[in-house]
Amino acid sequence: MEIEACRRIELPKIADPRGNLTFIEGMQHVPFQIKRVFYLYDVPGGADRGGHALKTCHQFLIAMSGSFDIILYDGREKERTHLNRSYYGLHIPPMIWREMDNFSSGSVCLALASEPYSPDDYYRDYHEYLKALAASSPSK
Ligand code: TYD
C-alpha cells in the first residue's frame, strides 16, 4: 500500500444557523464498514501518538475539535498532513506507518475503524514493519 492511497475525504456538511451537522455512513462516505469508533482527547502539549501500522484495518481520522498532524510513511515516502476541520478526514488503508503530533490544546481526534480492536493486527516495531513490507514486495 502506498501513501497515494491515503485520501483526504470531505464529508457532507449541513450548514445551519443553529450549528452545523456532519454525518458519516460506512461504505458511503468512508470506503469501509465501520466496526469500531475511538477517540483521543486530553492530549497533553508535545505528546506523540500512533507509531504503528495496521495489517488489515482501515482507519479514518477526523479532527473533531482543534488540530493535529499525521505523518504517513509507506516504506518509500513520508508525508505530513494537518487536520483541522470536523467536516473532512483522512483515510489510512492498511500497511501505512502513521505517527501523530502537534496536537492543539483541547483537540479531539475521532477514529473510525474497519475492524474490532486486535493487538495482533499491529506492527508497533518499525523495523518489523519494514521487514514485512520487504517480504510482500521484494523489489522495493
Ligand atoms: P495505541 O494504539 O497505543 O494508541 P495510539 O496509537 O493512539 O497512540 O493504544 C493505546 C492503548 O489502548 C493500548 O493499550 C491499546 C488500547 N486500545 C484498545 O484497547 N482498543 C482500541 O480500539 C484502541 C485503538 C486501543
PDB file of N, CA, C and O in Angstrom, residues 3 6-9 38 40 47-54 59-64 66-74 77-85 88-93 96-104 107-112:
ATOM      1  N   ILE A   3       1.435   5.684  -0.046  1.00  0.00           N
ATOM      2  CA  ILE A   3       0.883   6.902   0.553  1.00  0.00           C
ATOM      3  C   ILE A   3      -0.231   7.509  -0.295  1.00  0.00           C
ATOM      4  O   ILE A   3      -1.198   8.038   0.226  1.00  0.00           O
ATOM      5  N   CYS A   6      -3.723   7.014   0.645  1.00  0.00           N
ATOM      6  CA  CYS A   6      -4.301   7.735   1.791  1.00  0.00           C
ATOM      7  C   CYS A   6      -5.001   8.959   1.249  1.00  0.00           C
ATOM      8  O   CYS A   6      -4.363   9.825   0.640  1.00  0.00           O
ATOM      9  N   ARG A   7      -6.306   9.019   1.448  1.00  0.00           N
ATOM     10  CA  ARG A   7      -7.050  10.129   0.831  1.00  0.00           C
ATOM     11  C   ARG A   7      -7.723  10.999   1.884  1.00  0.00           C
ATOM     12  O   ARG A   7      -8.311  10.509   2.841  1.00  0.00           O
ATOM     13  N   ARG A   8      -7.649  12.300   1.647  1.00  0.00           N
ATOM     14  CA  ARG A   8      -8.390  13.258   2.452  1.00  0.00           C
ATOM     15  C   ARG A   8      -9.807  13.281   1.874  1.00  0.00           C
ATOM     16  O   ARG A   8      -9.973  13.470   0.660  1.00  0.00           O
ATOM     17  N   ILE A   9     -10.806  13.050   2.687  1.00  0.00           N
ATOM     18  CA  ILE A   9     -12.180  12.964   2.194  1.00  0.00           C
ATOM     19  C   ILE A   9     -13.023  14.052   2.839  1.00  0.00           C
ATOM     20  O   ILE A   9     -13.036  14.190   4.074  1.00  0.00           O
ATOM     21  N   PHE A  38     -13.151   5.110  18.092  1.00  0.00           N
ATOM     22  CA  PHE A  38     -12.443   5.510  19.312  1.00  0.00           C
ATOM     23  C   PHE A  38     -11.980   6.951  19.145  1.00  0.00           C
ATOM     24  O   PHE A  38     -12.021   7.492  18.035  1.00  0.00           O
ATOM     25  N   LEU A  40      -9.234  10.203  20.691  1.00  0.00           N
ATOM     26  CA  LEU A  40      -8.115  10.672  21.506  1.00  0.00           C
ATOM     27  C   LEU A  40      -8.480  12.067  22.006  1.00  0.00           C
ATOM     28  O   LEU A  40      -8.916  12.906  21.218  1.00  0.00           O
ATOM     29  N   ALA A  47       2.773  15.864  23.097  1.00  0.00           N
ATOM     30  CA  ALA A  47       2.676  14.389  23.067  1.00  0.00           C
ATOM     31  C   ALA A  47       2.626  13.868  21.630  1.00  0.00           C
ATOM     32  O   ALA A  47       2.145  14.554  20.727  1.00  0.00           O
ATOM     33  N   ASP A  48       3.141  12.663  21.449  1.00  0.00           N
ATOM     34  CA  ASP A  48       3.062  11.950  20.157  1.00  0.00           C
ATOM     35  C   ASP A  48       2.157  10.748  20.350  1.00  0.00           C
ATOM     36  O   ASP A  48       2.222  10.082  21.387  1.00  0.00           O
ATOM     37  N   ARG A  49       1.345  10.441  19.341  1.00  0.00           N
ATOM     38  CA  ARG A  49       0.524   9.222  19.369  1.00  0.00           C
ATOM     39  C   ARG A  49       0.821   8.419  18.111  1.00  0.00           C
ATOM     40  O   ARG A  49       1.578   8.840  17.254  1.00  0.00           O
ATOM     41  N   GLY A  50       0.130   7.299  17.981  1.00  0.00           N
ATOM     42  CA  GLY A  50       0.361   6.459  16.806  1.00  0.00           C
ATOM     43  C   GLY A  50       1.680   5.732  16.954  1.00  0.00           C
ATOM     44  O   GLY A  50       1.977   5.210  18.023  1.00  0.00           O
ATOM     45  N   GLY A  51       2.446   5.706  15.878  1.00  0.00           N
ATOM     46  CA  GLY A  51       3.696   4.943  15.913  1.00  0.00           C
ATOM     47  C   GLY A  51       3.412   3.476  15.655  1.00  0.00           C
ATOM     48  O   GLY A  51       3.855   2.608  16.406  1.00  0.00           O
ATOM     49  N   HIS A  52       2.621   3.214  14.627  1.00  0.00           N
ATOM     50  CA  HIS A  52       2.308   1.836  14.261  1.00  0.00           C
ATOM     51  C   HIS A  52       1.734   1.776  12.846  1.00  0.00           C
ATOM     52  O   HIS A  52       1.394   2.805  12.263  1.00  0.00           O
ATOM     53  N   ALA A  53       1.658   0.546  12.321  1.00  0.00           N
ATOM     54  CA  ALA A  53       0.942   0.278  11.067  1.00  0.00           C
ATOM     55  C   ALA A  53      -0.006  -0.877  11.349  1.00  0.00           C
ATOM     56  O   ALA A  53       0.261  -1.706  12.231  1.00  0.00           O
ATOM     57  N   LEU A  54      -1.108  -0.922  10.630  1.00  0.00           N
ATOM     58  CA  LEU A  54      -2.098  -1.980  10.833  1.00  0.00           C
ATOM     59  C   LEU A  54      -2.064  -2.946   9.655  1.00  0.00           C
ATOM     60  O   LEU A  54      -1.905  -2.523   8.506  1.00  0.00           O
ATOM     61  N   GLN A  59      -8.482   2.865   8.699  1.00  0.00           N
ATOM     62  CA  GLN A  59      -8.940   3.870   9.662  1.00  0.00           C
ATOM     63  C   GLN A  59      -9.244   5.176   8.943  1.00  0.00           C
ATOM     64  O   GLN A  59      -8.697   5.459   7.863  1.00  0.00           O
ATOM     65  N   PHE A  60     -10.114   5.958   9.553  1.00  0.00           N
ATOM     66  CA  PHE A  60     -10.453   7.283   9.038  1.00  0.00           C
ATOM     67  C   PHE A  60     -10.382   8.232  10.230  1.00  0.00           C
ATOM     68  O   PHE A  60     -11.084   8.036  11.225  1.00  0.00           O
ATOM     69  N   LEU A  61      -9.505   9.220  10.159  1.00  0.00           N
ATOM     70  CA  LEU A  61      -9.252  10.114  11.294  1.00  0.00           C
ATOM     71  C   LEU A  61      -9.795  11.502  11.012  1.00  0.00           C
ATOM     72  O   LEU A  61      -9.615  12.037   9.911  1.00  0.00           O
ATOM     73  N   ILE A  62     -10.448  12.071  12.007  1.00  0.00           N
ATOM     74  CA  ILE A  62     -11.048  13.413  11.870  1.00  0.00           C
ATOM     75  C   ILE A  62     -10.646  14.257  13.071  1.00  0.00           C
ATOM     76  O   ILE A  62     -10.675  13.764  14.204  1.00  0.00           O
ATOM     77  N   ALA A  63     -10.292  15.514  12.819  1.00  0.00           N
ATOM     78  CA  ALA A  63     -10.068  16.456  13.918  1.00  0.00           C
ATOM     79  C   ALA A  63     -11.444  17.003  14.303  1.00  0.00           C
ATOM     80  O   ALA A  63     -11.937  17.954  13.699  1.00  0.00           O
ATOM     81  N   MET A  64     -12.091  16.387  15.279  1.00  0.00           N
ATOM     82  CA  MET A  64     -13.435  16.830  15.687  1.00  0.00           C
ATOM     83  C   MET A  64     -13.372  18.214  16.302  1.00  0.00           C
ATOM     84  O   MET A  64     -14.320  18.983  16.242  1.00  0.00           O
ATOM     85  N   GLY A  66     -10.151  21.301  17.321  1.00  0.00           N
ATOM     86  CA  GLY A  66      -8.729  21.635  17.288  1.00  0.00           C
ATOM     87  C   GLY A  66      -8.035  21.038  16.072  1.00  0.00           C
ATOM     88  O   GLY A  66      -8.657  20.819  15.023  1.00  0.00           O
ATOM     89  N   SER A  67      -6.770  20.738  16.217  1.00  0.00           N
ATOM     90  CA  SER A  67      -5.987  20.283  15.064  1.00  0.00           C
ATOM     91  C   SER A  67      -4.822  19.406  15.522  1.00  0.00           C
ATOM     92  O   SER A  67      -4.436  19.420  16.694  1.00  0.00           O
ATOM     93  N   PHE A  68      -4.278  18.651  14.569  1.00  0.00           N
ATOM     94  CA  PHE A  68      -3.082  17.849  14.813  1.00  0.00           C
ATOM     95  C   PHE A  68      -2.498  17.463  13.458  1.00  0.00           C
ATOM     96  O   PHE A  68      -3.137  17.652  12.412  1.00  0.00           O
ATOM     97  N   ASP A  69      -1.285  16.933  13.484  1.00  0.00           N
ATOM     98  CA  ASP A  69      -0.612  16.472  12.259  1.00  0.00           C
ATOM     99  C   ASP A  69      -0.565  14.946  12.253  1.00  0.00           C
ATOM    100  O   ASP A  69      -0.413  14.326  13.318  1.00  0.00           O
ATOM    101  N   ILE A  70      -0.635  14.380  11.063  1.00  0.00           N
ATOM    102  CA  ILE A  70      -0.433  12.936  10.892  1.00  0.00           C
ATOM    103  C   ILE A  70       0.744  12.761   9.934  1.00  0.00           C
ATOM    104  O   ILE A  70       0.738  13.337   8.840  1.00  0.00           O
ATOM    105  N   ILE A  71       1.723  12.001  10.351  1.00  0.00           N
ATOM    106  CA  ILE A  71       2.869  11.714   9.484  1.00  0.00           C
ATOM    107  C   ILE A  71       2.680  10.302   8.949  1.00  0.00           C
ATOM    108  O   ILE A  71       2.512   9.352   9.719  1.00  0.00           O
ATOM    109  N   LEU A  72       2.665  10.184   7.623  1.00  0.00           N
ATOM    110  CA  LEU A  72       2.434   8.897   6.964  1.00  0.00           C
ATOM    111  C   LEU A  72       3.732   8.427   6.331  1.00  0.00           C
ATOM    112  O   LEU A  72       4.495   9.240   5.800  1.00  0.00           O
ATOM    113  N   TYR A  73       3.948   7.118   6.369  1.00  0.00           N
ATOM    114  CA  TYR A  73       5.141   6.562   5.751  1.00  0.00           C
ATOM    115  C   TYR A  73       4.778   5.215   5.143  1.00  0.00           C
ATOM    116  O   TYR A  73       4.088   4.418   5.778  1.00  0.00           O
ATOM    117  N   ASP A  74       5.178   4.965   3.900  1.00  0.00           N
ATOM    118  CA  ASP A  74       4.831   3.704   3.231  1.00  0.00           C
ATOM    119  C   ASP A  74       6.070   2.861   2.923  1.00  0.00           C
ATOM    120  O   ASP A  74       6.001   1.945   2.107  1.00  0.00           O
ATOM    121  N   GLU A  77       8.050   6.801   0.866  1.00  0.00           N
ATOM    122  CA  GLU A  77       7.849   8.248   1.001  1.00  0.00           C
ATOM    123  C   GLU A  77       7.266   8.565   2.357  1.00  0.00           C
ATOM    124  O   GLU A  77       6.538   7.760   2.938  1.00  0.00           O
ATOM    125  N   LYS A  78       7.527   9.805   2.792  1.00  0.00           N
ATOM    126  CA  LYS A  78       6.978  10.300   4.047  1.00  0.00           C
ATOM    127  C   LYS A  78       6.153  11.538   3.730  1.00  0.00           C
ATOM    128  O   LYS A  78       6.557  12.338   2.873  1.00  0.00           O
ATOM    129  N   GLU A  79       5.009  11.695   4.393  1.00  0.00           N
ATOM    130  CA  GLU A  79       4.173  12.868   4.124  1.00  0.00           C
ATOM    131  C   GLU A  79       3.524  13.330   5.426  1.00  0.00           C
ATOM    132  O   GLU A  79       3.038  12.497   6.192  1.00  0.00           O
ATOM    133  N   ARG A  80       3.513  14.633   5.655  1.00  0.00           N
ATOM    134  CA  ARG A  80       2.878  15.202   6.849  1.00  0.00           C
ATOM    135  C   ARG A  80       1.587  15.897   6.430  1.00  0.00           C
ATOM    136  O   ARG A  80       1.586  16.693   5.486  1.00  0.00           O
ATOM    137  N   THR A  81       0.498  15.573   7.113  1.00  0.00           N
ATOM    138  CA  THR A  81      -0.813  16.155   6.795  1.00  0.00           C
ATOM    139  C   THR A  81      -1.355  16.822   8.051  1.00  0.00           C
ATOM    140  O   THR A  81      -1.221  16.265   9.148  1.00  0.00           O
ATOM    141  N   HIS A  82      -1.956  17.986   7.880  1.00  0.00           N
ATOM    142  CA  HIS A  82      -2.536  18.707   9.013  1.00  0.00           C
ATOM    143  C   HIS A  82      -4.050  18.563   8.941  1.00  0.00           C
ATOM    144  O   HIS A  82      -4.644  18.841   7.901  1.00  0.00           O
ATOM    145  N   LEU A  83      -4.681  18.113   9.999  1.00  0.00           N
ATOM    146  CA  LEU A  83      -6.155  18.048  10.033  1.00  0.00           C
ATOM    147  C   LEU A  83      -6.656  19.101  11.016  1.00  0.00           C
ATOM    148  O   LEU A  83      -6.168  19.181  12.143  1.00  0.00           O
ATOM    149  N   ASN A  84      -7.623  19.892  10.571  1.00  0.00           N
ATOM    150  CA  ASN A  84      -8.110  20.970  11.447  1.00  0.00           C
ATOM    151  C   ASN A  84      -9.587  21.328  11.214  1.00  0.00           C
ATOM    152  O   ASN A  84     -10.022  22.410  11.597  1.00  0.00           O
ATOM    153  N   ARG A  85     -10.349  20.440  10.556  1.00  0.00           N
ATOM    154  CA  ARG A  85     -11.775  20.701  10.323  1.00  0.00           C
ATOM    155  C   ARG A  85     -12.565  19.454  10.674  1.00  0.00           C
ATOM    156  O   ARG A  85     -12.095  18.335  10.433  1.00  0.00           O
ATOM    157  N   TYR A  88     -13.859  17.144   7.326  1.00  0.00           N
ATOM    158  CA  TYR A  88     -13.087  16.250   6.470  1.00  0.00           C
ATOM    159  C   TYR A  88     -12.144  15.387   7.312  1.00  0.00           C
ATOM    160  O   TYR A  88     -11.862  15.713   8.468  1.00  0.00           O
ATOM    161  N   GLY A  89     -11.710  14.299   6.723  1.00  0.00           N
ATOM    162  CA  GLY A  89     -10.849  13.383   7.465  1.00  0.00           C
ATOM    163  C   GLY A  89      -9.875  12.714   6.525  1.00  0.00           C
ATOM    164  O   GLY A  89      -9.892  12.960   5.315  1.00  0.00           O
ATOM    165  N   LEU A  90      -9.042  11.865   7.106  1.00  0.00           N
ATOM    166  CA  LEU A  90      -8.013  11.195   6.331  1.00  0.00           C
ATOM    167  C   LEU A  90      -8.231   9.687   6.407  1.00  0.00           C
ATOM    168  O   LEU A  90      -8.279   9.116   7.509  1.00  0.00           O
ATOM    169  N   HIS A  91      -8.373   9.058   5.231  1.00  0.00           N
ATOM    170  CA  HIS A  91      -8.480   7.603   5.173  1.00  0.00           C
ATOM    171  C   HIS A  91      -7.075   7.010   5.115  1.00  0.00           C
ATOM    172  O   HIS A  91      -6.282   7.378   4.244  1.00  0.00           O
ATOM    173  N   ILE A  92      -6.771   6.133   6.054  1.00  0.00           N
ATOM    174  CA  ILE A  92      -5.468   5.449   6.064  1.00  0.00           C
ATOM    175  C   ILE A  92      -5.721   3.952   5.869  1.00  0.00           C
ATOM    176  O   ILE A  92      -6.255   3.285   6.757  1.00  0.00           O
ATOM    177  N   PRO A  93      -5.371   3.413   4.702  1.00  0.00           N
ATOM    178  CA  PRO A  93      -5.529   1.975   4.468  1.00  0.00           C
ATOM    179  C   PRO A  93      -4.501   1.172   5.275  1.00  0.00           C
ATOM    180  O   PRO A  93      -3.594   1.755   5.882  1.00  0.00           O
ATOM    181  N   ILE A  96       0.225   1.189   6.293  1.00  0.00           N
ATOM    182  CA  ILE A  96       0.838   2.525   6.251  1.00  0.00           C
ATOM    183  C   ILE A  96       1.250   2.862   7.683  1.00  0.00           C
ATOM    184  O   ILE A  96       0.421   2.804   8.604  1.00  0.00           O
ATOM    185  N   TRP A  97       2.514   3.187   7.849  1.00  0.00           N
ATOM    186  CA  TRP A  97       3.001   3.600   9.174  1.00  0.00           C
ATOM    187  C   TRP A  97       2.512   5.018   9.447  1.00  0.00           C
ATOM    188  O   TRP A  97       2.610   5.891   8.582  1.00  0.00           O
ATOM    189  N   ARG A  98       1.950   5.255  10.644  1.00  0.00           N
ATOM    190  CA  ARG A  98       1.484   6.611  10.968  1.00  0.00           C
ATOM    191  C   ARG A  98       1.918   7.028  12.365  1.00  0.00           C
ATOM    192  O   ARG A  98       2.001   6.216  13.284  1.00  0.00           O
ATOM    193  N   GLU A  99       2.242   8.329  12.446  1.00  0.00           N
ATOM    194  CA  GLU A  99       2.537   8.953  13.731  1.00  0.00           C
ATOM    195  C   GLU A  99       1.724  10.229  13.798  1.00  0.00           C
ATOM    196  O   GLU A  99       1.360  10.782  12.755  1.00  0.00           O
ATOM    197  N   MET A 100       1.410  10.682  14.998  1.00  0.00           N
ATOM    198  CA  MET A 100       0.599  11.904  15.153  1.00  0.00           C
ATOM    199  C   MET A 100       1.270  12.817  16.167  1.00  0.00           C
ATOM    200  O   MET A 100       1.718  12.347  17.215  1.00  0.00           O
ATOM    201  N   ASP A 101       1.326  14.125  15.833  1.00  0.00           N
ATOM    202  CA  ASP A 101       1.893  15.077  16.779  1.00  0.00           C
ATOM    203  C   ASP A 101       1.289  16.453  16.530  1.00  0.00           C
ATOM    204  O   ASP A 101       0.329  16.577  15.753  1.00  0.00           O
ATOM    205  N   ASN A 102       1.829  17.454  17.185  1.00  0.00           N
ATOM    206  CA  ASN A 102       1.383  18.842  17.000  1.00  0.00           C
ATOM    207  C   ASN A 102      -0.100  19.018  17.378  1.00  0.00           C
ATOM    208  O   ASN A 102      -0.822  19.771  16.729  1.00  0.00           O
ATOM    209  N   PHE A 103      -0.546  18.310  18.420  1.00  0.00           N
ATOM    210  CA  PHE A 103      -1.946  18.429  18.874  1.00  0.00           C
ATOM    211  C   PHE A 103      -2.165  19.806  19.491  1.00  0.00           C
ATOM    212  O   PHE A 103      -1.404  20.226  20.365  1.00  0.00           O
ATOM    213  N   SER A 104      -3.192  20.504  19.038  1.00  0.00           N
ATOM    214  CA  SER A 104      -3.516  21.792  19.662  1.00  0.00           C
ATOM    215  C   SER A 104      -4.216  21.511  20.997  1.00  0.00           C
ATOM    216  O   SER A 104      -4.766  20.417  21.204  1.00  0.00           O
ATOM    217  N   SER A 107      -7.716  19.518  21.610  1.00  0.00           N
ATOM    218  CA  SER A 107      -8.106  18.852  20.365  1.00  0.00           C
ATOM    219  C   SER A 107      -8.661  17.448  20.643  1.00  0.00           C
ATOM    220  O   SER A 107      -8.326  16.815  21.647  1.00  0.00           O
ATOM    221  N   VAL A 108      -9.521  17.022  19.731  1.00  0.00           N
ATOM    222  CA  VAL A 108     -10.107  15.672  19.819  1.00  0.00           C
ATOM    223  C   VAL A 108      -9.956  15.011  18.448  1.00  0.00           C
ATOM    224  O   VAL A 108     -10.366  15.579  17.433  1.00  0.00           O
ATOM    225  N   CYS A 109      -9.371  13.823  18.428  1.00  0.00           N
ATOM    226  CA  CYS A 109      -9.232  13.047  17.188  1.00  0.00           C
ATOM    227  C   CYS A 109     -10.218  11.891  17.234  1.00  0.00           C
ATOM    228  O   CYS A 109     -10.118  11.024  18.104  1.00  0.00           O
ATOM    229  N   LEU A 110     -11.156  11.888  16.305  1.00  0.00           N
ATOM    230  CA  LEU A 110     -12.095  10.771  16.198  1.00  0.00           C
ATOM    231  C   LEU A 110     -11.550   9.787  15.168  1.00  0.00           C
ATOM    232  O   LEU A 110     -11.123  10.199  14.077  1.00  0.00           O
ATOM    233  N   ALA A 111     -11.557   8.500  15.508  1.00  0.00           N
ATOM    234  CA  ALA A 111     -11.084   7.479  14.574  1.00  0.00           C
ATOM    235  C   ALA A 111     -12.205   6.478  14.315  1.00  0.00           C
ATOM    236  O   ALA A 111     -12.820   5.959  15.258  1.00  0.00           O
ATOM    237  N   LEU A 112     -12.468   6.223  13.034  1.00  0.00           N
ATOM    238  CA  LEU A 112     -13.401   5.171  12.626  1.00  0.00           C
ATOM    239  C   LEU A 112     -12.545   4.030  12.102  1.00  0.00           C
ATOM    240  O   LEU A 112     -11.580   4.267  11.366  1.00  0.00           O
TER     241      LEU A 112
END
